[in-house]
PDB file of C-alpha atoms in Angstrom:
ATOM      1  CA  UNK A   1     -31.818   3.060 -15.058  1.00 45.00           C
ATOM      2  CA  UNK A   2     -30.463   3.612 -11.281  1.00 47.00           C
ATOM      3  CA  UNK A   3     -27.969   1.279  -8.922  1.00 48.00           C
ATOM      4  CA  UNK A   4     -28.904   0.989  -5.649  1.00 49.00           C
ATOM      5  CA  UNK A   5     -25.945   1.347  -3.133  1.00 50.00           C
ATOM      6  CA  UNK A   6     -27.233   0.765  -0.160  1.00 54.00           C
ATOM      7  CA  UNK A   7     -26.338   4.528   0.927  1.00 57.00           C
ATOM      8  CA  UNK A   8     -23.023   4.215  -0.516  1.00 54.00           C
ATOM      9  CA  UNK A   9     -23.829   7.185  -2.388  1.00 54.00           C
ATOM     10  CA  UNK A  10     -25.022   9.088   0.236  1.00 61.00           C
ATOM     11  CA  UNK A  11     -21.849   8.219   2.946  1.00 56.00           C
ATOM     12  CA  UNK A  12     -19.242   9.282  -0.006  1.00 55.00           C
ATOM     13  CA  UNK A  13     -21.217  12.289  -0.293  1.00 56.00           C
ATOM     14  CA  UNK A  14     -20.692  12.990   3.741  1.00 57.00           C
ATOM     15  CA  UNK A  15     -17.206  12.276   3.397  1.00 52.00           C
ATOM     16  CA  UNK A  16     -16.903  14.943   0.440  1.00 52.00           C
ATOM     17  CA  UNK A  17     -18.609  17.673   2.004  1.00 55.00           C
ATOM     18  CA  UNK A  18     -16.586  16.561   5.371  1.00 47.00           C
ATOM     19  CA  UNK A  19     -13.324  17.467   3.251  1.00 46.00           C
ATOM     20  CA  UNK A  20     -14.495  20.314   1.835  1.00 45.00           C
ATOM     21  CA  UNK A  21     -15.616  22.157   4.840  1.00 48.00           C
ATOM     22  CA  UNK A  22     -12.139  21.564   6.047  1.00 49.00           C
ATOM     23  CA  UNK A  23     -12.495  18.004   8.313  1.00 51.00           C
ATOM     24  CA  UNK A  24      -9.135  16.471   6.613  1.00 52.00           C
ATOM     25  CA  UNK A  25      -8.884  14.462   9.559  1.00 47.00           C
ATOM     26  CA  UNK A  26     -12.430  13.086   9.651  1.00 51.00           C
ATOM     27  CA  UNK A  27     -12.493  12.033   6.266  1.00 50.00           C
ATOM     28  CA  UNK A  28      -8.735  10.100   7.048  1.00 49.00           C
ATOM     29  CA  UNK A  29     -10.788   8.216   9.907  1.00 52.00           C
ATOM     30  CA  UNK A  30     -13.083   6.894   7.160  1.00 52.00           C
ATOM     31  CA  UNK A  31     -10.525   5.822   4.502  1.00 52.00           C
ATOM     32  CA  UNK A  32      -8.707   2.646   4.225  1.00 55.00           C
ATOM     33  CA  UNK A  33      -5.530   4.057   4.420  1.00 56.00           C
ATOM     34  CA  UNK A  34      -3.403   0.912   3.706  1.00 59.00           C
ATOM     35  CA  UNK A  35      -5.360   0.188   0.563  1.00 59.00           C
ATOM     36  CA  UNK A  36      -3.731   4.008  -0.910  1.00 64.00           C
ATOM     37  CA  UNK A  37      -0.414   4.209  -2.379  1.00 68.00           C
ATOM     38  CA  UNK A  38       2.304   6.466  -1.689  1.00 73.00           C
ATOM     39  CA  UNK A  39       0.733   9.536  -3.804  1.00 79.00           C
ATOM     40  CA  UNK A  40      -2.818   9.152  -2.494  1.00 73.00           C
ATOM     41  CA  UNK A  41      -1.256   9.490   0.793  1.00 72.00           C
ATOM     42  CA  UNK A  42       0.972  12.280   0.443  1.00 76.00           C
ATOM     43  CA  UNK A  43      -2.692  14.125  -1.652  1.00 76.00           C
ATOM     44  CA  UNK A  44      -4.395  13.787   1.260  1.00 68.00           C
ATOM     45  CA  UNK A  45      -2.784  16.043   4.103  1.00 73.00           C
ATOM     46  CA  UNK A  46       0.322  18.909   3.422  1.00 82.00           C
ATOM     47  CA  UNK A  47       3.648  17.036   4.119  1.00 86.00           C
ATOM     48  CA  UNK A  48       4.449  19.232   6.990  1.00 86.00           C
ATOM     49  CA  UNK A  49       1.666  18.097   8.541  1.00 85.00           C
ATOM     50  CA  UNK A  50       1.542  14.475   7.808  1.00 86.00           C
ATOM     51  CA  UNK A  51       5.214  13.856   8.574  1.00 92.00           C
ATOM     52  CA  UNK A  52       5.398  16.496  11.204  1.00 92.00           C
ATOM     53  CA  UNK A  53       7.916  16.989  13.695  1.00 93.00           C
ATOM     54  CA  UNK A  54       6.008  15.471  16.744  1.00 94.00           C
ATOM     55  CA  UNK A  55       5.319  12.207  14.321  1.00 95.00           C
ATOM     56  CA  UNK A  56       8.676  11.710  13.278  1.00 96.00           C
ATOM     57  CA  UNK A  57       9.761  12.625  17.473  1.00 95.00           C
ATOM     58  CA  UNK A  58       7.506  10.027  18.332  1.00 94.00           C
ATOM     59  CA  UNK A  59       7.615   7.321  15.745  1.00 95.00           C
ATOM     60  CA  UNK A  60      11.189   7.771  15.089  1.00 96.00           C
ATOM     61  CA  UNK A  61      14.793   8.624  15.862  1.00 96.00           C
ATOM     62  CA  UNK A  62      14.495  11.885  13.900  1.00 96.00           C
ATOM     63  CA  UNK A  63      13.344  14.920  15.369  1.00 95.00           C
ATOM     64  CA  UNK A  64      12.327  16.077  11.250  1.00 95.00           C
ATOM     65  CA  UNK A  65      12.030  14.650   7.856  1.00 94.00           C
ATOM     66  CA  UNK A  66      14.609  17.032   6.471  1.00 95.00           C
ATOM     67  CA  UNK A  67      16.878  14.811   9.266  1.00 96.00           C
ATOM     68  CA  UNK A  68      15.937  11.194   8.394  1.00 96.00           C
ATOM     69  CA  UNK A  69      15.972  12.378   4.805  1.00 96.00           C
ATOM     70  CA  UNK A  70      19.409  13.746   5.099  1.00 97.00           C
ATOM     71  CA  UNK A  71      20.829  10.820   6.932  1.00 97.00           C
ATOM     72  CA  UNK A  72      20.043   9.058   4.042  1.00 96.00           C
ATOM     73  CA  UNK A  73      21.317  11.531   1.572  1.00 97.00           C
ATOM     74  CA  UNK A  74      18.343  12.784   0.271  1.00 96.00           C
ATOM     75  CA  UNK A  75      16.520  16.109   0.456  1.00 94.00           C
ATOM     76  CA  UNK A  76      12.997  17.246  -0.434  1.00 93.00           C
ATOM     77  CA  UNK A  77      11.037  19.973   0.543  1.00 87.00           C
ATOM     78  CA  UNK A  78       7.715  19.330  -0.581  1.00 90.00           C
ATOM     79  CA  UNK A  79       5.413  16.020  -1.588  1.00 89.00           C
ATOM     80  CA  UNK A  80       6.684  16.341  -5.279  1.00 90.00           C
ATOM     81  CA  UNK A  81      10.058  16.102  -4.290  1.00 93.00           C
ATOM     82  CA  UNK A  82       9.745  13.290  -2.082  1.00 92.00           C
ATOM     83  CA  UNK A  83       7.583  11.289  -4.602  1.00 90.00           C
ATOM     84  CA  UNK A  84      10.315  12.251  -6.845  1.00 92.00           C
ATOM     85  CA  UNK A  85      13.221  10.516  -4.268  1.00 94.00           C
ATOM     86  CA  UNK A  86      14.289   6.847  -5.748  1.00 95.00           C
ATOM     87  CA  UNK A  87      11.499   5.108  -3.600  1.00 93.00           C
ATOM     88  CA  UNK A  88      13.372   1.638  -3.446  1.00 95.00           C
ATOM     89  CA  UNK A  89      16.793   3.275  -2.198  1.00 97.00           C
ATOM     90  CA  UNK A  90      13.948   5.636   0.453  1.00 96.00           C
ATOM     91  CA  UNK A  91      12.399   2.357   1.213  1.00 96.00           C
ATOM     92  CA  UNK A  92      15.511   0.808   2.409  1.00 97.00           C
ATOM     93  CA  UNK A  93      16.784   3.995   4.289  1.00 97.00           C
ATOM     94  CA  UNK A  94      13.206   4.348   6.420  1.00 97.00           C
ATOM     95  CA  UNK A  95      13.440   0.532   7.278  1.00 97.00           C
ATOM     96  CA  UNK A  96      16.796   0.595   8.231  1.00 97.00           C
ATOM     97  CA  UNK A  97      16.702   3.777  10.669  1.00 97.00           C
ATOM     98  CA  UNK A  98      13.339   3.363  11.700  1.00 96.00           C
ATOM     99  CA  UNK A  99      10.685   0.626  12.713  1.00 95.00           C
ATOM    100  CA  UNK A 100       8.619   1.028   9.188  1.00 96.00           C
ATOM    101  CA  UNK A 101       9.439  -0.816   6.175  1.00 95.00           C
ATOM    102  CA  UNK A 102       8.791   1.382   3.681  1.00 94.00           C
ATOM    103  CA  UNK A 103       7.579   5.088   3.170  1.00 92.00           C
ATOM    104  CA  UNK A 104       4.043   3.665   2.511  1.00 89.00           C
ATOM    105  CA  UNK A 105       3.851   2.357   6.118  1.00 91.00           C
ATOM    106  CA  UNK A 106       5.380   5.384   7.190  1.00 93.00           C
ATOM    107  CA  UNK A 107       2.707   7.362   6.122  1.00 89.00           C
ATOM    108  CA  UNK A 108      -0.214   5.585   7.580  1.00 86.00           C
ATOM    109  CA  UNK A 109       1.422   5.765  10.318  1.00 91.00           C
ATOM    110  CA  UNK A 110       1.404   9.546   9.948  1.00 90.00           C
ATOM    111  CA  UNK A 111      -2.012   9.827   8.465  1.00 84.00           C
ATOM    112  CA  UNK A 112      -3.446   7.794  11.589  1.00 84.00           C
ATOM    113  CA  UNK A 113      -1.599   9.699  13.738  1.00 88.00           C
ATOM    114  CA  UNK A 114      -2.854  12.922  12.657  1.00 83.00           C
ATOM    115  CA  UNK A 115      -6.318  11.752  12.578  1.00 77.00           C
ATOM    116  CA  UNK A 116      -6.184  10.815  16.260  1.00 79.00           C
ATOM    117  CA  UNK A 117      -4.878  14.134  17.349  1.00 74.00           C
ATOM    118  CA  UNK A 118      -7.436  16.308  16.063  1.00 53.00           C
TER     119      UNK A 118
END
């Protein structure tokens, strides 16, 4: 017995081979990016990338994350370590030095940023 999707199948199917022929920021255009959490964010493009230096220069007083994260005393080098941050204390620290209320909006930020430039 089959489901009809209405092509559902066949535009997740584009968006996979999009991603795997290395259009990350295609495949960001098509997502609902404030319907993913924290982790699916931070899955989808290299942290370096997503919360690069010309986002952060642009979007906020800090010219890096290692800078807003240290002027909140935390470090982290990679997306495991930042996951790994207290996210409620993080939370607090991005909406109190910058214009996003948490991490989460942070990164959609980023992720639509990023899409736009490429």
């Amino acid at each position: 017995m089959g489901f009809n999707f209405g092509g559902l199948g066949d535009k997740i199917q584009g968006m996979v081979d999009t991603f795997k022929e290395g259009g990350a920021w295609e495949l960001l255009q098509n997502l609902p990016l404030d319907q993913l959490n924290v982790d699916q964010l931070l899955e989808k493009l290299p942290l370096d990338q997503l919360l690069s230096g010309s986002f952060l220069q642009n979007f906020t007083p800090f010219g890096s994350l290692t800078e807003l994260l240290q002027s909140g005393g935390f470090s982290a080098g990679s997306a495991e370590e930042l996951k790994a941050l207290p996210q409620d204390q993080l939370n607090e620290h991005i909406a109190q030095t910058t214009s996003f209320s948490s991490l989460k909006d942070m990164l959609v930020k980023a992720a639509e940023f990023y899409s736009q430039g490429k």
